[in-house]
């Protein structure tokens, strides 16, 4: 086991721990093991950029170099990007407020995703609770583990902004910024812990695991589309001198801390600055005291994560899946695989983490395109909603389909794919067809309906026939993409560990096919206005009938 620098620092305080009744050698060994496991775990943003040149021999042996160090590097990168606003002249209230808003948001999403593995770690209970380890020693090891993780995370995120502020604004500004990051991080950590405690008190451990998974998904979606919205929504006119904050703005925690800069550095003693600054100091400290008192109940609630709890919703979901299978599938075999695929899509957390970000991106990208085109004229209201063709941007919603089809062959439980060899099937096409229909109905269709409603509200009921064409084209893209990509049985392979397994040119071919559908639609509307859209709808429906009935499912 590595003799970490952190452990060597703790060695100098051994006497203090022993006076507290802590078995220091045991605590040190437990803490060292936890730190080693941290180094082997890749989480957060680093998980999005997995890859490199890992050989097959090392796939099950994670390298310590690709663990927490890579994760901290990406957090430092977020901090470096946020420090750009420290270079812009303007009132501290806005300048620091934006920086802290970015950093605290990253802290919040990261703590709900990465920090959960530390705070909610119950793996040691089944081993250490059967050994002669004092509860006080075990509790101190966990508390120090959380403290070390939090310190590494906060320092990585705030290092660049603090260094930039030393050069740009001076040591006093940098010291106050560092203190604000510490207090803000404490506020976020306490809030995260209280959220966990609330969920565990009211629900079971599975609900908390799902919540963590959805937060991880939200984090990746934010990284993909957040910069698009933020750059366009930024009102730099507020950086002008004479800025006066409104009381409603001071309800935002980032502005609690930016208010202290105006108070302590610029000498502005108005209540609109003093009150938020005091809130930024008192709320995290009171929250930490509250959580300390609730800590015993929190530890008892963590026992829920060790067990499995059946969900009352399970039977209703199964009935709903069977009803949809009967509606969309012809044969009994196809219906069975539709239900099976629907269950896998709902229960595979790793599948959600790999696929759901593309779903969120697909919802946002049609509006990003619409917003981008409008930005050229300087006014979103300049879009011609009554007669224009801007609604064709909804084709971008189908950009998720190639990813869905490519990822359907992966699963965390891929070793169970032997079941395909035992199933009494005469034609494997029913496996692909049932799975594709589950992807279409369970994942794509709900998002497309939401997108369609929003676009109808913008462009009116006149676009309904066009939306039917887009839906038919999207349904057609599922089997066509399957034919383009290399086919493997659904959920039969482990998730890829490098970008070399991402489909490459074949994925580009599927995207190009979607662009051809959009171009064809645009051409029909331009040269055959009126009845042309109905003719195109008939062609798309005929194509779906021909392809979904097996033409492209034959082995080739």
XYZ file of C-alpha atoms in Angstrom:
556
model
C 0.000 0.000 0.000
C 1.323 3.435 -0.897
C 2.590 5.683 1.869
C 0.609 8.739 0.791
C 1.726 12.239 1.682
C -1.597 12.760 3.454
C -0.907 9.802 5.711
C 2.571 11.101 6.503
C 1.021 14.412 7.573
C -1.425 12.566 9.814
C 1.466 10.650 11.374
C 2.622 13.903 12.959
C -0.755 14.148 14.729
C -0.783 10.538 15.929
C -0.586 11.506 19.586
C -3.680 13.721 19.220
C -5.704 10.882 17.687
C -4.600 8.438 20.367
C -5.659 10.862 23.102
C -9.090 10.922 21.437
C -9.312 7.158 21.892
C -8.564 6.309 18.261
C -6.635 3.148 17.360
C -4.280 5.033 15.058
C -2.541 2.092 13.257
C -5.914 0.555 12.342
C -7.334 3.917 11.268
C -4.272 4.602 9.129
C -4.522 1.245 7.383
C -8.243 1.691 6.650
C -7.687 5.246 5.372
C -4.769 4.151 3.197
C -6.916 1.476 1.571
C -9.693 3.990 0.880
C -7.217 6.393 -0.745
C -5.834 3.588 -2.909
C -9.323 2.700 -4.119
C -9.960 6.376 -4.877
C -6.919 6.504 -7.136
C -8.207 3.548 -9.123
C -11.660 4.992 -9.648
C -12.376 7.259 -12.631
C -15.421 9.430 -12.048
C -17.122 12.623 -13.136
C -15.822 14.380 -16.218
C -12.853 12.037 -16.499
C -15.256 9.180 -17.147
C -16.499 11.001 -20.228
C -13.015 11.009 -21.731
C -12.072 7.442 -20.970
C -10.036 5.890 -23.612
C -6.444 5.994 -24.549
C -4.541 2.830 -25.131
C -5.752 0.412 -22.517
C -5.107 -3.120 -23.552
C -7.539 -5.912 -23.039
C -5.357 -7.349 -20.333
C -5.745 -4.250 -18.187
C -9.448 -3.600 -18.600
C -10.234 -5.226 -15.272
C -7.170 -3.718 -13.561
C -7.691 0.048 -13.414
C -4.537 2.094 -13.368
C -3.993 4.453 -10.471
C -2.881 7.072 -12.975
C -6.353 7.136 -14.543
C -8.239 7.542 -11.270
C -8.812 10.537 -9.076
C -5.843 12.404 -10.563
C -7.544 12.646 -13.948
C -10.805 13.669 -12.289
C -9.085 16.460 -10.358
C -7.425 17.618 -13.580
C -10.792 18.206 -15.209
C -12.058 20.077 -12.147
C -8.978 22.283 -12.331
C -9.846 22.888 -15.986
C -13.345 24.055 -15.002
C -11.778 26.446 -12.510
C -9.374 27.772 -15.143
C -12.228 28.473 -17.560
C -14.250 30.278 -14.896
C -11.298 32.538 -14.034
C -11.813 34.296 -17.396
C -14.424 36.501 -15.702
C -11.830 37.714 -13.208
C -10.016 39.382 -16.110
C -13.030 41.524 -17.055
C -13.284 44.928 -15.437
C -16.501 45.518 -13.558
C -18.127 45.498 -10.126
C -17.007 42.718 -7.807
C -20.651 41.812 -7.211
C -21.056 40.573 -10.793
C -17.465 39.578 -11.501
C -17.076 37.308 -8.487
C -20.739 36.277 -8.555
C -20.374 34.683 -11.984
C -17.148 32.885 -11.050
C -18.642 31.509 -7.843
C -21.876 30.555 -9.614
C -19.905 28.407 -12.053
C -17.691 26.860 -9.378
C -20.523 26.164 -6.935
C -22.632 24.632 -9.693
C -19.781 22.299 -10.610
C -19.341 21.535 -6.907
C -23.018 20.704 -6.513
C -23.304 18.398 -9.504
C -19.956 16.783 -8.781
C -20.701 16.145 -5.138
C -24.041 14.593 -5.980
C -22.275 12.282 -8.433
C -18.606 11.717 -7.463
C -18.803 12.646 -3.778
C -21.598 10.098 -3.294
C -19.099 7.249 -3.637
C -17.292 8.630 -0.569
C -20.146 9.791 1.618
C -22.384 6.803 0.846
C -19.681 4.141 0.922
C -21.050 1.107 2.813
C -18.760 -1.544 1.353
C -16.607 -1.647 4.476
C -19.494 -2.376 6.830
C -19.865 -6.046 5.923
C -16.112 -6.611 6.454
C -15.028 -4.300 9.261
C -18.125 -4.665 11.441
C -17.249 -8.332 11.889
C -13.724 -7.451 13.040
C -12.503 -6.048 16.368
C -12.495 -2.481 15.061
C -13.710 0.225 17.391
C -16.639 2.237 16.035
C -14.920 5.496 16.941
C -11.857 4.479 14.910
C -13.992 3.505 11.925
C -15.973 6.752 12.135
C -12.795 8.837 12.255
C -11.388 7.003 9.211
C -14.543 7.797 7.251
C -14.607 11.432 8.411
C -10.965 11.922 7.395
C -11.601 10.257 4.061
C -14.437 12.677 3.357
C -12.313 15.631 4.508
C -9.335 14.634 2.321
C -11.536 14.078 -0.728
C -13.307 17.390 -0.198
C -10.011 19.259 0.260
C -8.503 17.786 -2.925
C -11.627 18.563 -4.877
C -11.938 22.159 -3.620
C -8.249 22.958 -4.119
C -8.296 21.611 -7.673
C -11.384 23.633 -8.542
C -10.236 26.894 -6.956
C -6.467 26.876 -7.535
C -6.426 28.715 -10.877
C -9.025 31.385 -9.940
C -7.118 32.152 -6.733
C -3.794 32.434 -8.585
C -5.344 34.649 -11.253
C -6.889 36.890 -8.611
C -3.518 37.291 -6.843
C -2.024 38.672 -10.050
C -5.070 40.648 -11.152
C -6.637 42.007 -7.939
C -4.095 41.379 -5.182
C -3.628 39.127 -2.127
C -6.614 40.492 -0.168
C -8.993 39.691 -3.014
C -7.432 36.236 -3.453
C -7.678 35.454 0.266
C -11.341 36.443 0.361
C -12.005 34.397 -2.772
C -10.356 31.353 -1.175
C -12.439 31.799 1.990
C -15.582 32.156 -0.123
C -14.777 28.919 -1.942
C -14.262 27.099 1.359
C -17.527 28.369 2.842
C -19.377 27.813 -0.432
C -17.997 24.297 -0.670
C -19.060 23.611 2.923
C -22.549 24.889 2.091
C -22.750 22.599 -0.924
C -21.427 19.597 1.028
C -23.931 20.106 3.852
C -26.773 20.590 1.381
C -25.754 17.407 -0.453
C -25.645 15.407 2.766
C -29.045 16.720 3.857
C -30.509 15.798 0.446
C -29.164 12.260 0.868
C -30.562 12.080 4.387
C -33.984 13.333 3.251
C -34.185 10.836 0.382
C -33.060 7.919 2.545
C -35.575 8.828 5.242
C -38.507 8.881 2.819
C -37.491 6.365 0.155
C -35.409 3.244 -0.330
C -31.778 2.934 -1.355
C -32.680 2.211 -4.978
C -34.360 5.617 -5.270
C -31.199 7.319 -4.041
C -29.065 5.347 -6.511
C -31.382 6.427 -9.329
C -31.189 10.047 -8.188
C -27.391 9.940 -8.227
C -27.476 8.452 -11.715
C -29.768 11.193 -13.005
C -27.493 13.856 -11.525
C -24.530 12.313 -13.347
C -26.571 12.491 -16.542
C -27.523 16.110 -15.867
C -23.857 16.956 -15.340
C -22.828 15.554 -18.716
C -25.744 17.307 -20.443
C -24.697 20.566 -18.794
C -21.162 20.194 -20.087
C -22.417 19.551 -23.619
C -24.976 22.332 -23.935
C -24.314 24.702 -21.032
C -21.677 26.739 -22.808
C -24.014 27.218 -25.790
C -26.725 28.780 -23.646
C -24.418 30.637 -21.262
C -22.511 32.552 -23.935
C -25.721 33.711 -25.613
C -27.529 34.550 -22.394
C -24.672 36.531 -20.839
C -25.561 40.170 -20.398
C -22.164 41.862 -20.262
C -23.806 45.262 -19.958
C -24.180 44.547 -16.247
C -20.410 44.832 -15.875
C -20.768 48.586 -16.231
C -20.111 50.827 -13.245
C -23.079 51.777 -11.146
C -24.534 48.278 -10.936
C -27.115 47.957 -8.156
C -28.230 44.473 -7.086
C -31.877 43.722 -6.450
C -32.958 41.987 -3.269
C -34.251 39.002 -5.234
C -30.750 38.433 -6.608
C -29.350 38.140 -3.116
C -31.348 34.940 -2.595
C -28.678 33.228 -4.742
C -25.809 31.764 -2.633
C -23.047 32.823 -5.078
C -24.058 36.438 -4.558
C -23.867 36.006 -0.783
C -20.129 35.676 -1.141
C -19.663 38.238 -3.902
C -21.471 40.738 -1.654
C -18.697 40.358 0.913
C -16.199 41.672 -1.674
C -18.197 44.879 -2.061
C -18.507 45.198 1.716
C -14.964 44.369 2.837
C -12.895 45.544 -0.141
C -14.931 48.471 -1.501
C -16.276 49.670 1.847
C -19.945 49.510 0.838
C -21.734 49.008 4.151
C -25.335 49.052 2.925
C -27.617 46.289 4.198
C -27.956 44.907 0.671
C -24.289 43.851 0.922
C -23.825 43.185 4.655
C -26.817 40.878 5.166
C -25.938 38.464 2.309
C -22.287 38.399 3.396
C -23.306 37.367 6.917
C -25.634 34.716 5.482
C -22.710 33.289 3.520
C -20.811 32.867 6.787
C -23.563 31.684 9.128
C -25.623 29.327 6.946
C -22.778 26.857 6.153
C -21.629 26.779 9.801
C -25.140 26.239 11.165
C -25.773 23.608 8.482
C -22.610 21.748 9.483
C -23.692 21.757 13.144
C -27.146 20.485 12.155
C -25.726 17.653 10.070
C -23.321 16.696 12.860
C -26.298 16.226 15.163
C -28.127 14.192 12.500
C -25.062 12.065 11.690
C -26.124 8.999 13.756
C -29.458 8.842 11.944
C -27.687 9.281 8.638
C -25.426 6.295 9.351
C -28.464 4.160 10.230
C -30.205 5.233 7.027
C -27.192 4.147 4.971
C -28.066 0.552 5.830
C -30.793 0.831 3.183
C -28.090 0.943 0.527
C -26.880 -2.517 1.511
C -30.175 -4.236 0.836
C -32.609 -4.476 -2.022
C -36.139 -3.202 -1.761
C -38.857 -4.191 -4.148
C -40.739 -1.382 -5.804
C -44.469 -1.135 -5.867
C -44.302 0.423 -9.285
C -42.747 -2.721 -10.784
C -45.966 -4.596 -11.519
C -47.608 -1.541 -13.054
C -44.609 -0.872 -15.286
C -44.597 -4.481 -16.461
C -48.291 -4.309 -17.315
C -47.697 -1.077 -19.227
C -44.791 -2.654 -21.134
C -46.894 -5.685 -22.050
C -49.702 -3.449 -23.283
C -47.297 -1.453 -25.471
C -45.703 -4.683 -26.712
C -49.108 -5.965 -27.816
C -49.788 -2.669 -29.574
C -46.493 -2.361 -31.475
C -45.291 -5.956 -31.946
C -46.802 -8.701 -34.066
C -45.556 -12.041 -32.791
C -45.350 -13.364 -29.227
C -41.562 -13.684 -29.527
C -41.193 -10.070 -30.600
C -43.439 -8.948 -27.737
C -41.295 -10.893 -25.268
C -38.112 -9.193 -26.435
C -39.823 -5.807 -26.401
C -40.685 -6.334 -22.708
C -37.186 -7.651 -22.013
C -35.505 -4.677 -23.721
C -37.817 -2.224 -21.940
C -36.816 -3.716 -18.583
C -33.134 -3.478 -19.474
C -33.478 0.140 -20.576
C -35.191 1.028 -17.290
C -32.797 -0.833 -15.001
C -29.351 -0.467 -16.594
C -27.752 2.467 -14.762
C -24.554 2.330 -16.817
C -26.615 2.296 -20.007
C -28.460 5.400 -18.818
C -25.207 7.151 -17.997
C -23.849 6.427 -21.484
C -27.023 7.121 -23.454
C -29.214 9.614 -21.610
C -26.843 12.581 -22.110
C -27.405 12.238 -25.853
C -31.156 12.309 -25.195
C -30.861 15.550 -23.251
C -28.643 17.008 -25.933
C -31.194 15.982 -28.584
C -33.914 17.928 -26.784
C -31.799 21.059 -26.607
C -30.088 21.079 -30.000
C -33.171 21.976 -32.140
C -33.662 25.079 -30.020
C -29.932 25.823 -30.090
C -30.073 25.750 -33.906
C -33.190 27.922 -33.925
C -31.586 30.317 -31.460
C -28.337 30.415 -33.459
C -30.089 31.307 -36.689
C -32.136 33.950 -34.906
C -28.988 35.380 -33.319
C -27.780 36.275 -36.790
C -30.603 38.786 -37.077
C -30.185 39.887 -33.488
C -33.705 39.029 -32.377
C -35.301 35.679 -31.618
C -38.666 37.208 -32.505
C -37.365 37.766 -36.031
C -38.018 34.088 -36.786
C -40.982 33.704 -39.127
C -43.259 31.540 -37.008
C -46.309 31.953 -39.205
C -44.869 30.823 -42.553
C -41.186 29.954 -42.058
C -39.527 26.540 -42.107
C -37.584 26.887 -38.871
C -39.509 23.953 -37.417
C -37.417 21.603 -39.590
C -34.747 22.031 -36.922
C -36.678 19.363 -35.053
C -34.906 16.827 -37.281
C -31.946 17.421 -34.976
C -33.935 15.664 -32.256
C -33.320 12.402 -34.150
C -29.561 12.832 -33.807
C -29.849 10.533 -30.785
C -30.969 7.545 -32.895
C -27.540 6.375 -34.149
C -26.243 6.513 -30.591
C -29.214 4.513 -29.303
C -28.804 1.832 -31.946
C -25.045 1.623 -31.441
C -25.306 1.397 -27.654
C -28.087 -1.207 -27.558
C -25.539 -4.022 -27.817
C -23.829 -3.010 -24.548
C -24.797 -3.930 -21.014
C -23.334 -4.198 -17.548
C -24.905 -7.671 -17.361
C -23.568 -8.833 -20.720
C -22.506 -12.193 -19.274
C -26.164 -13.180 -19.198
C -26.366 -13.079 -23.002
C -26.081 -16.889 -23.036
C -29.853 -16.824 -22.693
C -30.109 -16.065 -26.422
C -28.624 -19.488 -27.188
C -31.211 -21.235 -25.033
C -34.256 -19.378 -26.393
C -36.324 -21.482 -28.855
C -36.090 -19.024 -31.753
C -36.239 -19.786 -35.450
C -35.330 -16.226 -36.490
C -33.106 -13.811 -34.545
C -34.753 -10.896 -36.333
C -37.415 -10.782 -33.617
C -34.663 -9.928 -31.079
C -33.499 -6.901 -33.069
C -37.010 -5.822 -34.005
C -38.337 -6.010 -30.445
C -35.317 -4.140 -29.055
C -35.462 -1.420 -31.720
C -39.150 -0.877 -31.063
C -38.440 -0.594 -27.338
C -35.814 2.081 -28.079
C -38.247 3.890 -30.352
C -41.235 3.793 -28.007
C -39.534 4.069 -24.618
C -36.765 6.581 -25.333
C -37.278 8.448 -28.586
C -41.057 8.847 -28.813
C -41.642 10.595 -25.433
C -38.913 13.147 -26.146
C -40.157 13.699 -29.678
C -43.692 14.335 -28.395
C -42.423 16.920 -25.922
C -40.368 18.575 -28.641
C -43.336 18.544 -31.024
C -45.643 20.203 -28.504
C -43.122 23.005 -27.950
C -42.670 23.558 -31.680
C -46.460 23.530 -32.260
C -46.773 26.245 -29.620
C -44.197 28.294 -31.549
C -45.175 27.615 -35.171
C -48.839 26.645 -34.898
C -50.914 23.631 -35.945
C -49.832 24.011 -39.573
C -46.696 21.988 -38.879
C -48.522 18.839 -37.649
C -48.259 17.037 -41.057
C -44.562 17.878 -41.163
C -44.119 16.487 -37.657
C -45.717 13.233 -38.798
C -43.214 13.092 -41.661
C -40.326 13.698 -39.256
C -41.627 10.970 -36.929
C -41.910 8.514 -39.825
C -38.403 9.406 -41.029
C -37.047 8.928 -37.511
C -38.721 5.522 -37.191
C -37.193 4.575 -40.543
C -33.749 5.588 -39.315
C -33.716 2.912 -36.577
C -33.524 -0.184 -38.839
C -31.417 1.652 -41.424
C -28.845 2.522 -38.755
C -28.821 -1.082 -37.589
C -28.002 -2.168 -41.111
C -25.174 0.384 -41.393
C -23.536 -0.488 -38.066
C -21.940 -3.784 -37.122
C -24.662 -5.876 -35.552
C -24.342 -7.716 -32.268
C -27.108 -9.214 -30.172
C -28.660 -6.597 -27.846
C -27.065 -6.213 -24.406
C -24.444 -8.865 -25.201
C -21.190 -6.862 -24.945
C -19.431 -4.945 -22.137
C -19.416 -1.183 -22.416
C -16.543 0.158 -24.559
C -13.426 1.395 -22.825
C -12.037 3.560 -25.628
C -13.164 5.836 -28.422
C -11.969 3.278 -30.970
C -15.200 1.370 -30.280
C -17.499 4.306 -31.003
C -18.541 3.422 -34.566
C -16.445 6.002 -36.434
C -17.372 6.489 -40.074
C -20.403 4.247 -39.818
C -21.925 6.569 -37.223
C -21.179 9.466 -39.563
C -23.006 7.568 -42.326
C -26.093 7.256 -40.134
C -25.934 10.988 -39.352
C -25.596 11.733 -43.059
C -28.707 9.673 -43.726
C -30.637 11.829 -41.261
C -29.388 14.943 -43.070
C -30.597 13.486 -46.374
C -34.082 12.999 -44.916
C -34.125 16.636 -43.735
C -32.889 17.884 -47.118
C -35.557 15.819 -48.913
C -38.242 17.274 -46.659
C -37.014 20.805 -47.303
C -36.942 20.190 -51.070
C -40.508 18.860 -51.098
C -41.765 21.906 -49.187
C -39.886 24.248 -51.546
C -40.941 22.674 -54.857
C -44.225 20.933 -53.988
C -45.980 23.195 -51.495
C -49.341 22.041 -50.235
C -49.832 18.380 -51.204
C -46.101 17.567 -51.276
C -45.890 16.944 -47.524
C -48.700 14.373 -47.725
C -46.984 12.636 -50.616
C -43.748 12.503 -48.623
C -45.623 11.129 -45.612
C -47.059 8.332 -47.762
C -43.585 7.478 -49.058
C -42.118 7.417 -45.525
C -44.920 5.197 -44.223
C -44.475 2.785 -47.140
C -40.734 2.705 -46.459
C -41.373 1.894 -42.804
C -43.808 -0.907 -43.711
C -41.284 -2.434 -46.130
C -38.193 -2.154 -43.916
C -39.701 -3.026 -40.531
C -41.143 -6.215 -42.015
C -37.737 -7.767 -42.363
C -36.028 -6.574 -45.541
C -33.042 -5.113 -43.710
C -32.970 -7.683 -40.949
C -31.828 -10.521 -43.190
C -28.278 -11.627 -42.513
C -25.763 -10.167 -44.893
